[in-house]
């Protein structure tokens, strides 16, 4: 059972931000950055497949909550994938310390310990049901998440997050090479 509390998750976000900063410095030395895209997509599909914002493909199976993507500069939001016994079980959204939502693949949406009804709007977050999936969107925070009952998740980030994200979805900087960089600045291959 995953026993991470919010403070530990925020520490994880800070560690990943340090990794992002190191990656930015290293890649910045090698030449000019590519032109910023208008938006980018990360996809989690099947049992354990992930395609990052920058286009890297890999498999991941965990047993806790893991940062998928977040604003690693201003820390305004975190999108977490919830895993148990190697399989995705849901998705969580955090806005700072005081607002969070938990989405189960069975369609349940919880705020704290209370179930919320769809459609839902609060703190710049909008939730609606569309053609077999839940859509979680925020113009204020610059993201859209689509999630279906099979456990497939798509995260779309606006261009303002270019080179400012971290997590399992990568850093959205158009460099595939640094999507697997650890907090120590080393590139992982497995």
PDB file of C-alpha atoms in Angstrom:
ATOM      1  CA  UNK A   1       0.000   0.000   0.000  1.00  0.00           C
ATOM      2  CA  UNK A   2       1.348   3.425  -0.918  1.00  0.00           C
ATOM      3  CA  UNK A   3       1.857   5.573   2.165  1.00  0.00           C
ATOM      4  CA  UNK A   4       3.065   8.832   0.596  1.00  0.00           C
ATOM      5  CA  UNK A   5       1.551  11.974   2.023  1.00  0.00           C
ATOM      6  CA  UNK A   6       1.226  15.344   0.316  1.00  0.00           C
ATOM      7  CA  UNK A   7       4.532  16.615   1.787  1.00  0.00           C
ATOM      8  CA  UNK A   8       6.374  13.631   0.276  1.00  0.00           C
ATOM      9  CA  UNK A   9       4.694  14.232  -3.085  1.00  0.00           C
ATOM     10  CA  UNK A  10       5.716  17.897  -3.007  1.00  0.00           C
ATOM     11  CA  UNK A  11       9.302  16.817  -2.172  1.00  0.00           C
ATOM     12  CA  UNK A  12       9.206  14.443  -5.155  1.00  0.00           C
ATOM     13  CA  UNK A  13       8.045  17.341  -7.337  1.00  0.00           C
ATOM     14  CA  UNK A  14      10.944  19.509  -6.067  1.00  0.00           C
ATOM     15  CA  UNK A  15      13.440  16.715  -6.817  1.00  0.00           C
ATOM     16  CA  UNK A  16      12.048  16.303 -10.319  1.00  0.00           C
ATOM     17  CA  UNK A  17      12.245  20.061 -10.820  1.00  0.00           C
ATOM     18  CA  UNK A  18      15.962  19.927  -9.949  1.00  0.00           C
ATOM     19  CA  UNK A  19      16.364  17.244 -12.598  1.00  0.00           C
ATOM     20  CA  UNK A  20      14.550  19.428 -15.119  1.00  0.00           C
ATOM     21  CA  UNK A  21      16.821  22.375 -14.321  1.00  0.00           C
ATOM     22  CA  UNK A  22      19.921  20.232 -14.825  1.00  0.00           C
ATOM     23  CA  UNK A  23      18.539  18.927 -18.125  1.00  0.00           C
ATOM     24  CA  UNK A  24      17.833  22.485 -19.270  1.00  0.00           C
ATOM     25  CA  UNK A  25      21.389  23.598 -18.482  1.00  0.00           C
ATOM     26  CA  UNK A  26      22.956  20.581 -20.209  1.00  0.00           C
ATOM     27  CA  UNK A  27      20.850  20.815 -23.370  1.00  0.00           C
ATOM     28  CA  UNK A  28      21.174  24.594 -23.494  1.00  0.00           C
ATOM     29  CA  UNK A  29      24.947  24.253 -23.921  1.00  0.00           C
ATOM     30  CA  UNK A  30      24.639  22.182 -27.083  1.00  0.00           C
ATOM     31  CA  UNK A  31      22.929  24.768 -29.262  1.00  0.00           C
ATOM     32  CA  UNK A  32      19.655  26.522 -29.793  1.00  0.00           C
ATOM     33  CA  UNK A  33      16.369  25.122 -28.517  1.00  0.00           C
ATOM     34  CA  UNK A  34      13.752  23.988 -31.019  1.00  0.00           C
ATOM     35  CA  UNK A  35      10.834  26.261 -31.722  1.00  0.00           C
ATOM     36  CA  UNK A  36       8.120  26.021 -29.055  1.00  0.00           C
ATOM     37  CA  UNK A  37       5.145  23.889 -30.091  1.00  0.00           C
ATOM     38  CA  UNK A  38       1.548  25.050 -29.600  1.00  0.00           C
ATOM     39  CA  UNK A  39       0.660  22.039 -27.419  1.00  0.00           C
ATOM     40  CA  UNK A  40       1.949  18.588 -26.622  1.00  0.00           C
ATOM     41  CA  UNK A  41       0.386  15.268 -25.657  1.00  0.00           C
ATOM     42  CA  UNK A  42       1.440  12.494 -23.295  1.00  0.00           C
ATOM     43  CA  UNK A  43      -0.419   9.185 -23.555  1.00  0.00           C
ATOM     44  CA  UNK A  44      -0.698   6.336 -21.059  1.00  0.00           C
ATOM     45  CA  UNK A  45      -2.321   3.336 -22.697  1.00  0.00           C
ATOM     46  CA  UNK A  46      -2.666  -0.413 -22.372  1.00  0.00           C
ATOM     47  CA  UNK A  47      -1.362  -2.005 -19.204  1.00  0.00           C
ATOM     48  CA  UNK A  48       1.846  -0.027 -18.892  1.00  0.00           C
ATOM     49  CA  UNK A  49       2.734   1.945 -22.035  1.00  0.00           C
ATOM     50  CA  UNK A  50       3.698   5.625 -21.932  1.00  0.00           C
ATOM     51  CA  UNK A  51       4.432   8.023 -24.785  1.00  0.00           C
ATOM     52  CA  UNK A  52       6.013  11.218 -23.436  1.00  0.00           C
ATOM     53  CA  UNK A  53       5.366  14.793 -24.546  1.00  0.00           C
ATOM     54  CA  UNK A  54       8.566  14.589 -26.585  1.00  0.00           C
ATOM     55  CA  UNK A  55       7.680  11.267 -28.242  1.00  0.00           C
ATOM     56  CA  UNK A  56       9.649   8.687 -26.240  1.00  0.00           C
ATOM     57  CA  UNK A  57       7.929   5.321 -25.744  1.00  0.00           C
ATOM     58  CA  UNK A  58       8.474   3.116 -22.703  1.00  0.00           C
ATOM     59  CA  UNK A  59       6.720   0.754 -20.283  1.00  0.00           C
ATOM     60  CA  UNK A  60       6.128   1.518 -16.617  1.00  0.00           C
ATOM     61  CA  UNK A  61       4.371  -0.467 -13.905  1.00  0.00           C
ATOM     62  CA  UNK A  62       4.443   0.856 -10.347  1.00  0.00           C
ATOM     63  CA  UNK A  63       2.819   0.412  -6.963  1.00  0.00           C
ATOM     64  CA  UNK A  64       2.144   3.932  -5.651  1.00  0.00           C
ATOM     65  CA  UNK A  65       1.213   7.384  -6.955  1.00  0.00           C
ATOM     66  CA  UNK A  66       3.660   8.864  -9.443  1.00  0.00           C
ATOM     67  CA  UNK A  67       3.945  12.324 -10.928  1.00  0.00           C
ATOM     68  CA  UNK A  68       2.868  12.134 -14.558  1.00  0.00           C
ATOM     69  CA  UNK A  69       3.182  15.846 -15.300  1.00  0.00           C
ATOM     70  CA  UNK A  70       3.165  19.087 -13.404  1.00  0.00           C
ATOM     71  CA  UNK A  71       4.155  22.714 -13.448  1.00  0.00           C
ATOM     72  CA  UNK A  72       7.663  22.315 -12.086  1.00  0.00           C
ATOM     73  CA  UNK A  73       8.444  26.028 -12.070  1.00  0.00           C
ATOM     74  CA  UNK A  74       5.441  27.563 -10.288  1.00  0.00           C
ATOM     75  CA  UNK A  75       4.111  24.323  -8.731  1.00  0.00           C
ATOM     76  CA  UNK A  76       0.559  25.345  -9.596  1.00  0.00           C
ATOM     77  CA  UNK A  77      -0.629  21.801 -10.422  1.00  0.00           C
ATOM     78  CA  UNK A  78       0.381  18.143 -10.280  1.00  0.00           C
ATOM     79  CA  UNK A  79      -1.157  15.301 -12.282  1.00  0.00           C
ATOM     80  CA  UNK A  80      -0.476  11.930 -10.646  1.00  0.00           C
ATOM     81  CA  UNK A  81      -1.011   8.402 -11.904  1.00  0.00           C
ATOM     82  CA  UNK A  82      -2.203   6.007  -9.220  1.00  0.00           C
ATOM     83  CA  UNK A  83      -0.840   2.453  -9.537  1.00  0.00           C
ATOM     84  CA  UNK A  84      -1.398  -0.741  -7.573  1.00  0.00           C
ATOM     85  CA  UNK A  85       0.311  -4.077  -8.215  1.00  0.00           C
ATOM     86  CA  UNK A  86       1.762  -2.791 -11.483  1.00  0.00           C
ATOM     87  CA  UNK A  87      -1.508  -1.512 -12.950  1.00  0.00           C
ATOM     88  CA  UNK A  88      -3.012   1.947 -13.266  1.00  0.00           C
ATOM     89  CA  UNK A  89      -5.972   2.319 -10.904  1.00  0.00           C
ATOM     90  CA  UNK A  90      -6.764   5.990 -11.313  1.00  0.00           C
ATOM     91  CA  UNK A  91      -5.587   9.524 -11.617  1.00  0.00           C
ATOM     92  CA  UNK A  92      -5.214  12.394  -9.144  1.00  0.00           C
ATOM     93  CA  UNK A  93      -5.045  16.151  -9.600  1.00  0.00           C
ATOM     94  CA  UNK A  94      -3.515  18.496  -7.036  1.00  0.00           C
ATOM     95  CA  UNK A  95      -3.635  22.296  -7.050  1.00  0.00           C
ATOM     96  CA  UNK A  96      -1.242  23.294  -4.298  1.00  0.00           C
ATOM     97  CA  UNK A  97      -1.858  21.775  -0.870  1.00  0.00           C
ATOM     98  CA  UNK A  98      -5.548  22.490  -0.469  1.00  0.00           C
ATOM     99  CA  UNK A  99      -7.406  21.218  -3.525  1.00  0.00           C
ATOM    100  CA  UNK A 100      -7.322  17.711  -4.929  1.00  0.00           C
ATOM    101  CA  UNK A 101      -9.484  15.415  -6.997  1.00  0.00           C
ATOM    102  CA  UNK A 102      -9.200  11.646  -7.430  1.00  0.00           C
ATOM    103  CA  UNK A 103     -10.536   9.890 -10.525  1.00  0.00           C
ATOM    104  CA  UNK A 104     -11.196   6.145 -10.665  1.00  0.00           C
ATOM    105  CA  UNK A 105     -11.506   4.330 -13.959  1.00  0.00           C
ATOM    106  CA  UNK A 106     -14.990   3.200 -12.915  1.00  0.00           C
ATOM    107  CA  UNK A 107     -16.123   6.837 -13.259  1.00  0.00           C
ATOM    108  CA  UNK A 108     -16.053   7.887  -9.605  1.00  0.00           C
ATOM    109  CA  UNK A 109     -14.663  11.367  -8.895  1.00  0.00           C
ATOM    110  CA  UNK A 110     -13.778  12.229  -5.305  1.00  0.00           C
ATOM    111  CA  UNK A 111     -12.836  15.540  -3.708  1.00  0.00           C
ATOM    112  CA  UNK A 112     -11.278  14.712  -0.346  1.00  0.00           C
ATOM    113  CA  UNK A 113     -13.651  11.941   0.856  1.00  0.00           C
ATOM    114  CA  UNK A 114     -16.782  13.179  -0.934  1.00  0.00           C
ATOM    115  CA  UNK A 115     -18.014  11.993  -4.312  1.00  0.00           C
ATOM    116  CA  UNK A 116     -18.682  14.831  -6.766  1.00  0.00           C
ATOM    117  CA  UNK A 117     -21.212  14.797  -9.557  1.00  0.00           C
ATOM    118  CA  UNK A 118     -20.435  15.485 -13.198  1.00  0.00           C
ATOM    119  CA  UNK A 119     -20.427  18.107 -14.668  1.00  0.00           C
ATOM    120  CA  UNK A 120     -18.232  19.778 -12.061  1.00  0.00           C
ATOM    121  CA  UNK A 121     -16.480  23.157 -11.844  1.00  0.00           C
ATOM    122  CA  UNK A 122     -14.271  24.499  -9.056  1.00  0.00           C
ATOM    123  CA  UNK A 123     -10.969  26.396  -8.740  1.00  0.00           C
ATOM    124  CA  UNK A 124     -10.622  26.750 -12.513  1.00  0.00           C
ATOM    125  CA  UNK A 125     -11.070  22.985 -13.060  1.00  0.00           C
ATOM    126  CA  UNK A 126     -13.888  21.715 -15.260  1.00  0.00           C
ATOM    127  CA  UNK A 127     -14.956  18.067 -15.471  1.00  0.00           C
ATOM    128  CA  UNK A 128     -17.383  16.713 -18.026  1.00  0.00           C
ATOM    129  CA  UNK A 129     -18.248  13.421 -19.646  1.00  0.00           C
ATOM    130  CA  UNK A 130     -17.793  13.115 -23.415  1.00  0.00           C
ATOM    131  CA  UNK A 131     -18.337  10.072 -25.645  1.00  0.00           C
ATOM    132  CA  UNK A 132     -17.070   7.415 -23.222  1.00  0.00           C
ATOM    133  CA  UNK A 133     -14.407   9.361 -21.365  1.00  0.00           C
ATOM    134  CA  UNK A 134     -14.017  11.992 -18.676  1.00  0.00           C
ATOM    135  CA  UNK A 135     -12.503  15.310 -19.706  1.00  0.00           C
ATOM    136  CA  UNK A 136     -10.731  17.354 -17.045  1.00  0.00           C
ATOM    137  CA  UNK A 137      -9.705  20.782 -18.301  1.00  0.00           C
ATOM    138  CA  UNK A 138      -8.277  24.034 -17.020  1.00  0.00           C
ATOM    139  CA  UNK A 139      -7.518  27.068 -19.154  1.00  0.00           C
ATOM    140  CA  UNK A 140      -6.151  28.721 -16.028  1.00  0.00           C
ATOM    141  CA  UNK A 141      -3.557  25.973 -15.529  1.00  0.00           C
ATOM    142  CA  UNK A 142      -3.090  25.120 -19.215  1.00  0.00           C
ATOM    143  CA  UNK A 143      -4.011  21.437 -19.434  1.00  0.00           C
ATOM    144  CA  UNK A 144      -6.640  18.969 -20.613  1.00  0.00           C
ATOM    145  CA  UNK A 145      -6.799  15.363 -19.408  1.00  0.00           C
ATOM    146  CA  UNK A 146      -8.937  12.694 -21.047  1.00  0.00           C
ATOM    147  CA  UNK A 147      -9.454   9.389 -19.262  1.00  0.00           C
ATOM    148  CA  UNK A 148     -11.541   6.359 -20.255  1.00  0.00           C
ATOM    149  CA  UNK A 149     -12.816   3.348 -18.290  1.00  0.00           C
ATOM    150  CA  UNK A 150     -10.103   1.127 -19.794  1.00  0.00           C
ATOM    151  CA  UNK A 151      -7.385   3.136 -18.045  1.00  0.00           C
ATOM    152  CA  UNK A 152      -6.165   5.103 -21.035  1.00  0.00           C
ATOM    153  CA  UNK A 153      -5.096   8.654 -20.166  1.00  0.00           C
ATOM    154  CA  UNK A 154      -4.149  11.532 -22.457  1.00  0.00           C
ATOM    155  CA  UNK A 155      -2.610  14.714 -21.068  1.00  0.00           C
ATOM    156  CA  UNK A 156      -2.426  17.781 -23.296  1.00  0.00           C
ATOM    157  CA  UNK A 157      -0.365  20.756 -22.138  1.00  0.00           C
ATOM    158  CA  UNK A 158      -0.441  24.243 -23.602  1.00  0.00           C
ATOM    159  CA  UNK A 159       2.728  25.775 -25.010  1.00  0.00           C
ATOM    160  CA  UNK A 160       3.270  27.911 -21.904  1.00  0.00           C
ATOM    161  CA  UNK A 161       4.506  24.720 -20.180  1.00  0.00           C
ATOM    162  CA  UNK A 162       7.252  24.195 -22.765  1.00  0.00           C
ATOM    163  CA  UNK A 163      10.435  23.157 -20.933  1.00  0.00           C
ATOM    164  CA  UNK A 164       8.737  23.666 -17.534  1.00  0.00           C
ATOM    165  CA  UNK A 165       7.336  20.207 -16.789  1.00  0.00           C
ATOM    166  CA  UNK A 166       8.603  17.055 -15.158  1.00  0.00           C
ATOM    167  CA  UNK A 167       7.375  13.560 -14.345  1.00  0.00           C
ATOM    168  CA  UNK A 168       6.815  10.275 -16.154  1.00  0.00           C
ATOM    169  CA  UNK A 169       5.490  12.191 -19.185  1.00  0.00           C
ATOM    170  CA  UNK A 170       8.853  13.912 -19.649  1.00  0.00           C
ATOM    171  CA  UNK A 171       9.823  17.562 -19.739  1.00  0.00           C
ATOM    172  CA  UNK A 172       8.134  18.828 -22.933  1.00  0.00           C
ATOM    173  CA  UNK A 173      11.244  20.336 -24.525  1.00  0.00           C
ATOM    174  CA  UNK A 174      11.377  18.354 -27.832  1.00  0.00           C
ATOM    175  CA  UNK A 175      14.542  16.494 -26.767  1.00  0.00           C
ATOM    176  CA  UNK A 176      13.831  12.769 -26.480  1.00  0.00           C
ATOM    177  CA  UNK A 177      17.328  12.183 -25.093  1.00  0.00           C
ATOM    178  CA  UNK A 178      16.612  13.752 -21.701  1.00  0.00           C
ATOM    179  CA  UNK A 179      13.157  12.280 -21.006  1.00  0.00           C
ATOM    180  CA  UNK A 180      14.775   9.595 -18.819  1.00  0.00           C
ATOM    181  CA  UNK A 181      17.195  11.785 -16.866  1.00  0.00           C
ATOM    182  CA  UNK A 182      17.270  11.053 -13.123  1.00  0.00           C
ATOM    183  CA  UNK A 183      17.516  13.574 -10.313  1.00  0.00           C
ATOM    184  CA  UNK A 184      21.287  12.948 -10.290  1.00  0.00           C
ATOM    185  CA  UNK A 185      21.507  13.970 -13.957  1.00  0.00           C
ATOM    186  CA  UNK A 186      22.152  10.441 -15.262  1.00  0.00           C
ATOM    187  CA  UNK A 187      20.172   8.930 -18.105  1.00  0.00           C
ATOM    188  CA  UNK A 188      18.266   5.738 -17.237  1.00  0.00           C
ATOM    189  CA  UNK A 189      17.850   3.013 -19.824  1.00  0.00           C
ATOM    190  CA  UNK A 190      15.515   0.656 -17.922  1.00  0.00           C
TER     191      UNK A 190
END
